[in-house]
mmCIF file with all atom_site columns, C-alpha atoms in Angstrom:
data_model
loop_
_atom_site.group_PDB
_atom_site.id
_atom_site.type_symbol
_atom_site.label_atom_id
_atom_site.label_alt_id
_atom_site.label_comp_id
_atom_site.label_asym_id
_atom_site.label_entity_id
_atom_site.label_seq_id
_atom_site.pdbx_PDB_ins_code
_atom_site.Cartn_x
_atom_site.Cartn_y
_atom_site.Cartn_z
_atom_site.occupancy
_atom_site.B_iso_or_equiv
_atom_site.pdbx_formal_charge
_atom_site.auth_seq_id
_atom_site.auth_comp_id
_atom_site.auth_asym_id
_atom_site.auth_atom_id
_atom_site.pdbx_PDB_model_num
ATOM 1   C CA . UNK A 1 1   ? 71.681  197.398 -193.242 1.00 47.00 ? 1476 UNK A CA 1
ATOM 2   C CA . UNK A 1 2   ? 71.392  196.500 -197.157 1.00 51.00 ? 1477 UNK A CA 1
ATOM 3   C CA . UNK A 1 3   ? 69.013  196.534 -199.195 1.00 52.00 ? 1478 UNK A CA 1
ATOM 4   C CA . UNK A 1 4   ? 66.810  199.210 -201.370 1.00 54.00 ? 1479 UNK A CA 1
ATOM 5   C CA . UNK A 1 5   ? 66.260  202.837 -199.855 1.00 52.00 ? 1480 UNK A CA 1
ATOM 6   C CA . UNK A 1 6   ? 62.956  203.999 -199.371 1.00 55.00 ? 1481 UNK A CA 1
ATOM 7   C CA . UNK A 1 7   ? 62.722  207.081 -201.535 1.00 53.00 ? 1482 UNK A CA 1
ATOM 8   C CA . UNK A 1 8   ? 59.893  208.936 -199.451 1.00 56.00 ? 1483 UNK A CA 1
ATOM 9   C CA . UNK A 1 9   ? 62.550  208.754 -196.558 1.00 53.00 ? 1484 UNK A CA 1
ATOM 10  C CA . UNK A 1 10  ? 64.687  211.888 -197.337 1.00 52.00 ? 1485 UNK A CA 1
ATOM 11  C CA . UNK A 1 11  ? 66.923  212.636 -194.293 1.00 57.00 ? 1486 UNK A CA 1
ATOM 12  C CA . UNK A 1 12  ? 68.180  210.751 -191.946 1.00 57.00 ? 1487 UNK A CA 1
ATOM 13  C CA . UNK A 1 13  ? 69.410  213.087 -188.829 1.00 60.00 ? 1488 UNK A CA 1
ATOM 14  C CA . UNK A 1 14  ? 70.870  210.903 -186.311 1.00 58.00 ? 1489 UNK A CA 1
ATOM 15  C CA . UNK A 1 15  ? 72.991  213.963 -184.080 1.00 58.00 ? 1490 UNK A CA 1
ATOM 16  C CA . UNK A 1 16  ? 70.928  214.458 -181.114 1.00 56.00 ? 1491 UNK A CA 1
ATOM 17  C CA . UNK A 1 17  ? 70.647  210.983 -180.115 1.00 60.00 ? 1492 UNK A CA 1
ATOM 18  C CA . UNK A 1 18  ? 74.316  209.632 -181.075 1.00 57.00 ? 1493 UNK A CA 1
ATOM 19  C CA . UNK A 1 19  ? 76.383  212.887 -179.489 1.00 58.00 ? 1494 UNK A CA 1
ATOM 20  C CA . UNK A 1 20  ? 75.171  211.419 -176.123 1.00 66.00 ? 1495 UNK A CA 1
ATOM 21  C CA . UNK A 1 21  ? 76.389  207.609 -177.417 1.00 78.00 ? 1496 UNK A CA 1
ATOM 22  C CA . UNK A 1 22  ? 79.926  209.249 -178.272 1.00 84.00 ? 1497 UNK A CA 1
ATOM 23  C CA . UNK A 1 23  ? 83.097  208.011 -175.958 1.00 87.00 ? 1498 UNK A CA 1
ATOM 24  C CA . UNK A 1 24  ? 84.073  210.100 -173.085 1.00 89.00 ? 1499 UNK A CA 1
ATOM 25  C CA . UNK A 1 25  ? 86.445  212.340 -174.376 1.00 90.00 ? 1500 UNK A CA 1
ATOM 26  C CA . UNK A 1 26  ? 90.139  211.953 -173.488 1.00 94.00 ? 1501 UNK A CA 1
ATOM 27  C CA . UNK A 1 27  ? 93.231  214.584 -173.844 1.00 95.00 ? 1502 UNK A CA 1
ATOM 28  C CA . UNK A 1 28  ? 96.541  215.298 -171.774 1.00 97.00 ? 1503 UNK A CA 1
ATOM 29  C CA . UNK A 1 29  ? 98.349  218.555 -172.730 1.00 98.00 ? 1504 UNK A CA 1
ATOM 30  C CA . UNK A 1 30  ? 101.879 219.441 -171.368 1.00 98.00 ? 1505 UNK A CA 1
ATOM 31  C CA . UNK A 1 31  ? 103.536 223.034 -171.836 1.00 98.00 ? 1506 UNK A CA 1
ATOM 32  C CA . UNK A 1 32  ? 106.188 224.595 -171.395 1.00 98.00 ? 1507 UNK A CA 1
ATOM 33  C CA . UNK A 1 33  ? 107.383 228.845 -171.377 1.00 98.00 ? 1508 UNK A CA 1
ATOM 34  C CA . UNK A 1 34  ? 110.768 230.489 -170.675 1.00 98.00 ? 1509 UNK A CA 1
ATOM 35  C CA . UNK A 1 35  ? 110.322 234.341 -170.385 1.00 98.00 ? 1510 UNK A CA 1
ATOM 36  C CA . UNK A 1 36  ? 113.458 236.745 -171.420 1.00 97.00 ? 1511 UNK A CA 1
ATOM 37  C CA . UNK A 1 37  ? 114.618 239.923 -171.386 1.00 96.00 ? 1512 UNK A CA 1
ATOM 38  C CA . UNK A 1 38  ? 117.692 241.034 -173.734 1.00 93.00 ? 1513 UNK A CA 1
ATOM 39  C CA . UNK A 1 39  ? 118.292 244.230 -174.267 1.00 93.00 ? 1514 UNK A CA 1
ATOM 40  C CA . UNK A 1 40  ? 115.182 246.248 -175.241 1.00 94.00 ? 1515 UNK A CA 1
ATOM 41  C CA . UNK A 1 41  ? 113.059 243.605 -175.751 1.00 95.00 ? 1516 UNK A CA 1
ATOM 42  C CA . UNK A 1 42  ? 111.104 240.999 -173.820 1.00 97.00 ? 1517 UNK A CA 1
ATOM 43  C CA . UNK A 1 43  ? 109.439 237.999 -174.577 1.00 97.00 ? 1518 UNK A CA 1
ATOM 44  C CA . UNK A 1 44  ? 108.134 234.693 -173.840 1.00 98.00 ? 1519 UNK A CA 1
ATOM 45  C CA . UNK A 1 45  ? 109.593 231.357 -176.039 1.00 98.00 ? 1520 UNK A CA 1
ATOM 46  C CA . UNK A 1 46  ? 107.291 228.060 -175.455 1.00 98.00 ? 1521 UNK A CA 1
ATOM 47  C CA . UNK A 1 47  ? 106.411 224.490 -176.690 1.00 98.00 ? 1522 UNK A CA 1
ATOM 48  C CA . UNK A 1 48  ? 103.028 222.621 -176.112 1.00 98.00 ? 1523 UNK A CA 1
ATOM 49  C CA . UNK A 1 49  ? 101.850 219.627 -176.779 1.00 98.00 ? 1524 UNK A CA 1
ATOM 50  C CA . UNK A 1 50  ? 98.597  218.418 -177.072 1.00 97.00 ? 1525 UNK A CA 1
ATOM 51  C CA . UNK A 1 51  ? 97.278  215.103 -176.606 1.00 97.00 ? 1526 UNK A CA 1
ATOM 52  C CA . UNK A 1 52  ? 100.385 214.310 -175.482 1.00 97.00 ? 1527 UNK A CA 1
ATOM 53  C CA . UNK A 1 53  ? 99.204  210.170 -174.546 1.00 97.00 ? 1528 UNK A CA 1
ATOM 54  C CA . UNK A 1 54  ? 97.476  210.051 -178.800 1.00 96.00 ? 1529 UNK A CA 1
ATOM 55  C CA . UNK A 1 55  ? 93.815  209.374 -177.706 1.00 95.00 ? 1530 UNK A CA 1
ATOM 56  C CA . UNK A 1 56  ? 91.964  208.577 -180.381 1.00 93.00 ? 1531 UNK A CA 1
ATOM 57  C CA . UNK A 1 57  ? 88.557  211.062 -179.966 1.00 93.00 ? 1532 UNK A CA 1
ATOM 58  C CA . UNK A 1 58  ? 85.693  211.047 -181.678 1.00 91.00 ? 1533 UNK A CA 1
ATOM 59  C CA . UNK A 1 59  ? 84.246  214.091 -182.289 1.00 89.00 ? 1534 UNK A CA 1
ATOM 60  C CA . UNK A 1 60  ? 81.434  213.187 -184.191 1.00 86.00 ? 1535 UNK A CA 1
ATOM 61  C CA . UNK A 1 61  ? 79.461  210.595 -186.286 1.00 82.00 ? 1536 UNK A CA 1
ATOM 62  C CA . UNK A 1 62  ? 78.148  210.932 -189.530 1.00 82.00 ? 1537 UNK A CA 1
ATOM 63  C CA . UNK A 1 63  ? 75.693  208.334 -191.822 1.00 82.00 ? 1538 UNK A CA 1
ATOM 64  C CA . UNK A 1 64  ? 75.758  208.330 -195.752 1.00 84.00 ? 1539 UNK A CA 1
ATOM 65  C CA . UNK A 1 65  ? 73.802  206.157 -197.966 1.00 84.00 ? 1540 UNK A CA 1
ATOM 66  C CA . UNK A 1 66  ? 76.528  204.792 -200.617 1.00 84.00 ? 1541 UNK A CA 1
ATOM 67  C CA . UNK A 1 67  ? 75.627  202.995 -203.873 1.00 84.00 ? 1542 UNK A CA 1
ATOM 68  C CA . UNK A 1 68  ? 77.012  199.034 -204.169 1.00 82.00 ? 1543 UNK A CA 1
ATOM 69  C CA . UNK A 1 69  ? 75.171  197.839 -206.564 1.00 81.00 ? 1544 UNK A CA 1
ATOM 70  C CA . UNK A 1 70  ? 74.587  199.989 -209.867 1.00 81.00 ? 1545 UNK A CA 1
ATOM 71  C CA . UNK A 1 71  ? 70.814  199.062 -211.390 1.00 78.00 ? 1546 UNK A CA 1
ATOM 72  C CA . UNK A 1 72  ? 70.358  196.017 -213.520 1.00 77.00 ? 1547 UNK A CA 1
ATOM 73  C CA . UNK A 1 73  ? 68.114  196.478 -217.026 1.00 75.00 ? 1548 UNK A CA 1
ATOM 74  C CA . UNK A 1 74  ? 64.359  196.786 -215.344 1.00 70.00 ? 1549 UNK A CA 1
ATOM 75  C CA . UNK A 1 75  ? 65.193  198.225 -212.611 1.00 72.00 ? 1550 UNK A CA 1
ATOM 76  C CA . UNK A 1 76  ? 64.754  201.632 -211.012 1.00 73.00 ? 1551 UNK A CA 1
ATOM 77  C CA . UNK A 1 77  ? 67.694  201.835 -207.846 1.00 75.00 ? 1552 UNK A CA 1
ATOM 78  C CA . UNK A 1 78  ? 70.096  199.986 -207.228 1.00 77.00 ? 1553 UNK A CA 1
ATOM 79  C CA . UNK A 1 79  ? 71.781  198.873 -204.080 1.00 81.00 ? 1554 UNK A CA 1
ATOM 80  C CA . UNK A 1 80  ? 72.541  201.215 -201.350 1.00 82.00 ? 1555 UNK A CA 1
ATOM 81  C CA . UNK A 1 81  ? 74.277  200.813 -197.708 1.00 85.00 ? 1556 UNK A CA 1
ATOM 82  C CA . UNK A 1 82  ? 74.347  202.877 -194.948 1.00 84.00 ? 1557 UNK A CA 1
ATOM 83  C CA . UNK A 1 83  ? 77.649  203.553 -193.721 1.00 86.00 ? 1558 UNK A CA 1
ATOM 84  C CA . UNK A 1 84  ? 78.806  205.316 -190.511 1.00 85.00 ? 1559 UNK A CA 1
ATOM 85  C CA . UNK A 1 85  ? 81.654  207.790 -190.440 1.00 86.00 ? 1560 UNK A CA 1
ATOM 86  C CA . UNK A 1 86  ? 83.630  209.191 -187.537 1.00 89.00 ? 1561 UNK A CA 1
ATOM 87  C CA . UNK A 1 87  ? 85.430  212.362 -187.451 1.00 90.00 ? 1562 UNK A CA 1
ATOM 88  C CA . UNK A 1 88  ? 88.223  212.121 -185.262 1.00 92.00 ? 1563 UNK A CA 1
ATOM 89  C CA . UNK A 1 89  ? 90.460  214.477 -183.382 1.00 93.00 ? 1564 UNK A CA 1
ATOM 90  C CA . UNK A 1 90  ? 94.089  215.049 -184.402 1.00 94.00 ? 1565 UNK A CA 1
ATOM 91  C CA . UNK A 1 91  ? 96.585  212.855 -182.470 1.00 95.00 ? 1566 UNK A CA 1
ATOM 92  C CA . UNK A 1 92  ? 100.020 214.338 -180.516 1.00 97.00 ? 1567 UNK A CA 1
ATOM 93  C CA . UNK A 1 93  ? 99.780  218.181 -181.871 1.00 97.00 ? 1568 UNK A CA 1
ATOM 94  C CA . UNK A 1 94  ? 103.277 220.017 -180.891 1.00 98.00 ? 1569 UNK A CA 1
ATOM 95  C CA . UNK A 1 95  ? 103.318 223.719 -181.248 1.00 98.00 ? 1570 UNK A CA 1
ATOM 96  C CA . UNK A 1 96  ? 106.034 226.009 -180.920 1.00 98.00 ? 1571 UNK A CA 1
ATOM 97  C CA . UNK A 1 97  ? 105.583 230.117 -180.050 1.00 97.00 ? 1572 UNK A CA 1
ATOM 98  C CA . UNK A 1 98  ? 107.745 232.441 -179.458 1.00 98.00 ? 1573 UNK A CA 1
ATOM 99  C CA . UNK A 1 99  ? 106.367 236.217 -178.476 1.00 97.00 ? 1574 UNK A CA 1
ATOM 100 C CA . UNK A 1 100 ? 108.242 239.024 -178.568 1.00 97.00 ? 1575 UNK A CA 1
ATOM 101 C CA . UNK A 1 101 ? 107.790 243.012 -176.663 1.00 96.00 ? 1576 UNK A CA 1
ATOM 102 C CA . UNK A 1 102 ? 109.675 245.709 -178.084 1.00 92.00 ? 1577 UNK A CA 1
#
């Protein structure tokens, strides 16, 4: 919407009712882990990836009021829109470990 913001309308708390409007969330993880043993010491060396398939996920949803339209002479506001922001998750996340028994 555009247009002037109502100034005795301070917050604006949309969270309970959009988390249940949010996409189903989507993720596929693979892994992998070699265990060893040389010498004295034992350990495990792995790789995972997560979100293997890059689903885009939306983790949340957030509104701001941003100014477009600085004040002319006269007047008191100026133009304001509300604008929706979504958080998302990171995409393919590789990870490397490697943990080690002495």
């Amino acid at each position: 919407p555009r247009g002037p913001i109502d100034s005795d309308f301070e917050e604006f708390n949309p969270f309970a009712v959009n988390t249940r409007r949010l996409p189903a969330y989507r993720r596929i993880d693979l892994a992998g882990q070699y265990t060893f043993q040389w010498r004295q010491i034992s350990g495990d060396v792995g790789l995972s990836i997560f979100n293997v398939l890059n689903f885009r996920n939306i983790q949340s949803r957030h509104y701001a009021t941003v100014l477009t339209e600085l004040p002319e002479d006269g007047q008191e506001e100026g133009e304001y829109e509300l604008q929706e922001l979504e958080i998302t998750s990171l995409g393919i996340t590789p990870n490397i470990f490697l943990n080690l028994r002495f």
